[in-house]
XYZ file of C-alpha atoms in Angstrom:
336
model
C -53.298 -92.778 272.721
C -56.255 -91.447 270.896
C -57.433 -87.656 270.249
C -60.222 -86.125 270.395
C -60.091 -83.119 268.341
C -62.618 -79.940 267.788
C -63.336 -78.595 264.118
C -66.028 -76.119 265.577
C -66.134 -72.885 263.929
C -64.313 -70.950 266.772
C -60.859 -73.675 265.378
C -60.628 -71.575 262.239
C -59.964 -68.085 263.902
C -56.288 -67.044 262.890
C -53.522 -67.647 265.371
C -50.582 -65.248 266.230
C -48.558 -67.202 263.343
C -51.486 -66.309 260.638
C -52.356 -70.231 260.160
C -55.846 -70.977 262.204
C -55.913 -72.851 265.478
C -57.416 -75.820 263.600
C -54.214 -75.621 260.843
C -51.416 -74.633 263.832
C -52.945 -77.868 265.169
C -52.707 -79.890 262.803
C -48.795 -79.211 261.644
C -48.094 -80.498 265.198
C -49.435 -83.786 265.032
C -48.103 -84.074 261.355
C -44.585 -83.359 262.818
C -45.509 -85.978 265.948
C -46.301 -88.660 263.318
C -43.106 -88.075 261.094
C -40.917 -87.380 264.410
C -38.515 -90.693 264.566
C -38.968 -91.083 268.847
C -42.706 -91.444 267.856
C -41.623 -95.089 266.817
C -44.056 -97.696 268.813
C -46.238 -95.494 269.506
C -49.980 -96.143 268.614
C -52.262 -93.289 267.452
C -55.127 -92.659 265.988
C -57.727 -89.671 265.717
C -61.824 -88.220 265.261
C -63.035 -85.187 265.332
C -65.790 -83.178 266.775
C -67.829 -82.535 265.341
C -67.144 -85.672 263.272
C -65.553 -84.887 259.762
C -68.652 -85.363 257.473
C -68.390 -87.077 254.034
C -68.513 -84.840 250.928
C -71.563 -84.578 248.525
C -72.645 -82.982 245.397
C -76.803 -84.083 246.060
C -79.338 -85.750 248.539
C -78.280 -89.246 246.824
C -74.392 -89.214 247.374
C -75.462 -89.599 251.308
C -76.752 -93.266 252.027
C -79.337 -93.428 254.767
C -77.332 -95.619 257.047
C -75.739 -94.868 260.695
C -73.176 -92.764 259.341
C -75.272 -89.991 257.678
C -78.445 -88.998 257.338
C -79.336 -89.126 253.276
C -79.408 -85.535 253.486
C -76.622 -83.199 251.591
C -75.881 -79.779 253.122
C -73.462 -77.533 251.837
C -71.403 -80.081 249.691
C -71.485 -82.316 253.572
C -73.562 -85.174 254.316
C -75.371 -84.175 257.402
C -74.138 -86.631 260.670
C -75.972 -86.962 264.565
C -73.968 -85.309 265.929
C -74.664 -85.910 268.732
C -74.795 -89.984 269.488
C -70.666 -91.421 270.041
C -71.774 -94.143 267.347
C -71.410 -91.764 264.060
C -67.931 -90.590 265.855
C -64.923 -93.128 264.110
C -61.179 -93.047 264.104
C -60.243 -91.461 260.756
C -56.937 -93.839 260.804
C -56.949 -97.783 261.563
C -55.674 -98.275 265.486
C -54.348 -101.718 265.206
C -50.828 -100.549 264.678
C -47.782 -98.528 265.874
C -45.805 -95.562 263.858
C -44.298 -95.245 261.772
C -46.582 -98.470 259.986
C -49.341 -95.973 260.074
C -47.104 -92.586 259.307
C -48.850 -92.747 255.883
C -51.956 -93.429 256.630
C -52.250 -90.537 259.178
C -50.413 -87.578 257.517
C -52.743 -88.100 254.482
C -55.946 -88.362 256.713
C -54.368 -84.784 258.527
C -53.665 -83.485 255.168
C -56.805 -83.718 254.263
C -59.644 -82.367 256.406
C -61.063 -80.186 255.810
C -61.412 -76.492 257.435
C -64.021 -75.741 260.332
C -67.388 -74.808 258.727
C -68.723 -71.506 259.874
C -71.434 -72.560 261.870
C -69.685 -75.529 263.233
C -70.883 -76.718 267.289
C -68.651 -78.146 269.483
C -70.512 -81.410 270.358
C -67.655 -81.996 273.517
C -69.069 -84.619 275.335
C -69.957 -87.080 272.006
C -66.245 -86.783 270.697
C -64.840 -87.409 274.095
C -67.417 -89.887 274.300
C -66.712 -91.426 271.467
C -62.489 -91.602 272.168
C -62.720 -93.241 274.802
C -64.326 -96.374 273.413
C -62.103 -96.246 270.406
C -59.516 -96.230 273.686
C -61.219 -98.982 275.739
C -61.362 -101.661 272.813
C -57.308 -101.139 272.320
C -56.926 -101.098 275.688
C -58.636 -104.559 275.734
C -57.250 -105.645 272.832
C -53.919 -104.981 273.983
C -53.752 -105.326 277.685
C -49.914 -104.744 277.900
C -50.014 -101.256 276.124
C -51.275 -97.917 278.393
C -53.718 -96.485 276.145
C -55.172 -92.883 276.819
C -56.937 -90.040 275.428
C -56.356 -86.419 274.449
C -59.312 -83.638 273.840
C -57.809 -80.556 272.455
C -60.024 -78.305 272.348
C -61.104 -74.450 272.930
C -64.252 -73.542 274.595
C -66.825 -75.220 276.637
C -69.324 -77.127 274.708
C -71.777 -75.309 273.265
C -74.235 -79.021 272.129
C -74.679 -82.116 273.141
C -74.869 -81.825 276.419
C -73.011 -79.080 279.068
C -69.802 -79.112 280.837
C -71.242 -81.405 283.475
C -71.906 -84.018 281.444
C -68.650 -83.705 279.585
C -67.170 -84.042 283.540
C -69.297 -87.249 284.127
C -68.428 -88.623 280.409
C -64.486 -88.427 281.582
C -64.827 -89.500 285.031
C -66.713 -92.919 283.717
C -63.406 -93.136 281.128
C -61.206 -94.132 284.539
C -63.881 -95.711 286.552
C -64.460 -98.194 284.222
C -62.749 -102.302 284.563
C -60.707 -100.837 281.805
C -59.719 -97.583 283.025
C -58.914 -94.563 280.174
C -57.231 -91.643 281.703
C -58.296 -88.028 279.725
C -55.897 -85.378 278.658
C -57.066 -81.973 278.265
C -54.865 -79.510 275.835
C -57.486 -76.282 276.326
C -56.141 -73.112 273.838
C -57.086 -70.140 275.306
C -56.392 -66.147 274.503
C -56.531 -62.601 275.939
C -59.886 -62.844 276.050
C -60.555 -66.669 277.397
C -62.249 -66.242 280.717
C -61.065 -68.224 283.649
C -63.981 -69.792 283.793
C -63.454 -71.557 280.313
C -59.334 -72.780 281.797
C -61.079 -73.792 285.460
C -63.625 -75.695 283.048
C -60.282 -77.240 281.170
C -58.681 -78.505 284.905
C -62.195 -79.998 285.823
C -62.343 -82.299 282.896
C -58.891 -83.056 283.282
C -59.328 -84.428 287.113
C -62.419 -86.247 285.986
C -60.405 -87.750 283.530
C -57.567 -89.104 286.159
C -55.028 -86.420 285.084
C -54.051 -83.415 287.616
C -54.688 -80.295 285.268
C -55.021 -79.441 281.445
C -52.142 -78.026 280.082
C -52.896 -74.464 278.281
C -51.959 -72.711 274.880
C -52.176 -69.566 274.452
C -52.988 -68.817 270.391
C -50.389 -66.050 271.016
C -47.762 -67.578 271.455
C -46.495 -70.851 268.977
C -49.868 -73.042 269.398
C -48.325 -75.538 267.102
C -44.964 -76.267 268.755
C -47.033 -75.991 272.419
C -49.004 -78.535 271.524
C -46.477 -80.636 269.613
C -44.718 -80.790 273.032
C -47.875 -81.649 275.172
C -48.099 -84.929 272.657
C -44.189 -85.604 273.345
C -44.721 -85.644 276.572
C -47.809 -87.810 276.315
C -45.335 -89.923 274.259
C -43.172 -90.400 277.133
C -45.608 -90.447 279.644
C -47.171 -94.022 277.494
C -43.558 -95.497 276.685
C -43.199 -95.358 280.815
C -43.659 -99.263 281.119
C -46.852 -99.179 283.266
C -48.996 -102.038 282.366
C -52.381 -102.691 282.860
C -52.750 -105.776 284.959
C -54.726 -108.495 282.953
C -55.949 -110.174 286.425
C -56.736 -109.997 289.744
C -53.593 -108.838 291.274
C -54.546 -110.369 295.234
C -55.370 -113.755 293.588
C -51.618 -114.342 291.801
C -48.106 -115.241 293.861
C -46.295 -112.395 292.070
C -43.495 -114.305 291.325
C -45.557 -116.584 289.580
C -45.948 -113.985 286.872
C -43.147 -113.048 284.463
C -43.149 -110.589 281.585
C -41.797 -111.680 278.962
C -40.090 -109.266 275.819
C -39.058 -111.084 272.538
C -37.187 -109.193 269.675
C -38.314 -110.455 266.348
C -36.282 -111.080 263.646
C -36.151 -111.420 260.161
C -38.659 -113.783 258.071
C -36.876 -116.861 257.261
C -37.075 -116.308 253.405
C -37.424 -119.993 252.857
C -39.230 -121.389 255.761
C -41.354 -117.752 255.943
C -41.174 -118.620 259.658
C -39.778 -115.941 262.127
C -36.514 -115.507 263.927
C -35.941 -114.567 267.716
C -33.584 -111.781 268.414
C -33.444 -112.542 271.873
C -35.512 -112.608 274.536
C -36.044 -112.047 278.561
C -38.723 -113.458 281.539
C -38.086 -110.912 284.031
C -39.480 -111.981 287.161
C -40.720 -110.010 290.022
C -38.577 -107.764 292.025
C -41.048 -105.790 294.374
C -39.292 -102.547 294.268
C -37.712 -100.488 291.576
C -34.610 -100.619 293.681
C -34.380 -104.753 293.694
C -33.777 -104.783 289.779
C -32.146 -107.702 289.324
C -28.456 -106.167 290.057
C -26.851 -108.722 286.890
C -29.172 -108.375 284.103
C -31.174 -105.052 285.236
C -34.389 -106.707 284.629
C -37.458 -107.301 286.366
C -40.799 -105.499 286.763
C -42.851 -104.789 290.399
C -46.299 -103.018 291.360
C -47.168 -99.344 291.388
C -48.663 -100.266 294.716
C -47.031 -103.422 297.162
C -49.642 -105.324 298.407
C -47.038 -106.359 301.371
C -47.050 -102.689 301.912
C -49.916 -101.753 304.345
C -52.477 -103.520 302.136
C -51.497 -101.620 299.255
C -53.876 -102.729 296.287
C -52.026 -102.817 292.956
C -53.275 -101.436 289.507
C -50.511 -101.902 287.287
C -47.191 -103.659 286.214
C -44.156 -101.520 286.211
C -40.598 -102.525 284.201
C -37.676 -102.261 285.947
C -35.651 -100.103 283.065
C -33.318 -102.394 281.546
C -36.617 -104.321 280.214
C -38.921 -100.783 279.835
C -35.697 -99.978 277.258
C -36.359 -103.661 275.453
C -39.731 -103.616 275.374
C -39.665 -100.440 273.859
C -37.523 -101.679 270.650
C -39.062 -101.092 267.626
C -39.471 -105.346 266.672
C -39.748 -106.548 270.127
C -43.567 -108.119 271.475
C -44.107 -107.716 275.072
C -46.279 -110.300 276.783
C -47.765 -110.844 280.734
C -47.721 -114.712 281.552
C -49.696 -116.427 284.484
C -47.648 -119.830 285.816
C -51.165 -120.358 287.683
C -54.028 -119.152 289.073
C -53.294 -120.305 293.155
C -52.317 -118.060 295.820
């Protein structure tokens, strides 16, 4: 999961608990990271506008692709409209709990929103989708999504229509990335804003936005949505890393390997178990003896259905989410 976090000026306003909206969301993220139920979840985040590098004088700001060589109000200026200048604040190469320390440290050190900060939603979302797609390409067995957390409509670097187009491009790519939207609202939020949240979510392949009232428990409500996304991501749905119409399903196996401790003498890894789950066509047909197997989301033998994802049987899914599990999708040949 890649989080695109709004750090515009209005996020500094107070929520009902006396903390700013930005602080409430930060606390939700820290709690999510420290929750043992998040084990195995890959997570990173970035803010929009981008979190600037601190500085005292212009010379502190290198004139490279990240900053413009200008120090203003103690921060190096960044081209907020260029998605290329937005980078994850924590490496996305590992999963929790291995990254918990780095994530917590990065979250707790985030500066408060500046009073004049814009909301370049399009650039932030485009950058998050780019990071998510790179992760999905490197790990095709994992489902990677973007969560956009914001408290208003874009006010720089493009309008709502451009953000909708970016969200739509995420799911129409060969490696589709869905965008979930968590929209903060208060008693004065116009219906046009809440409708806009839904429009972005729908363009991003999700049904509707999740609305979080700043008059309620912002931290708890955002945390609940993150938990729901975590459960969705752990549903054992995997992008198909091949053309499903060119492969006989029975020639495909979902291999789950449980890694054991490393041998202290040889340095070699050990195995605690392995399952090669075969094609069962439908969830009702999961192996009656072992419970293992996999099936397509759309059965190609059922009225010409075109599969888009591989789904694991519950028993295989349970094994795949062991902390020390590795999952691979194996093809025996490319013949029909």
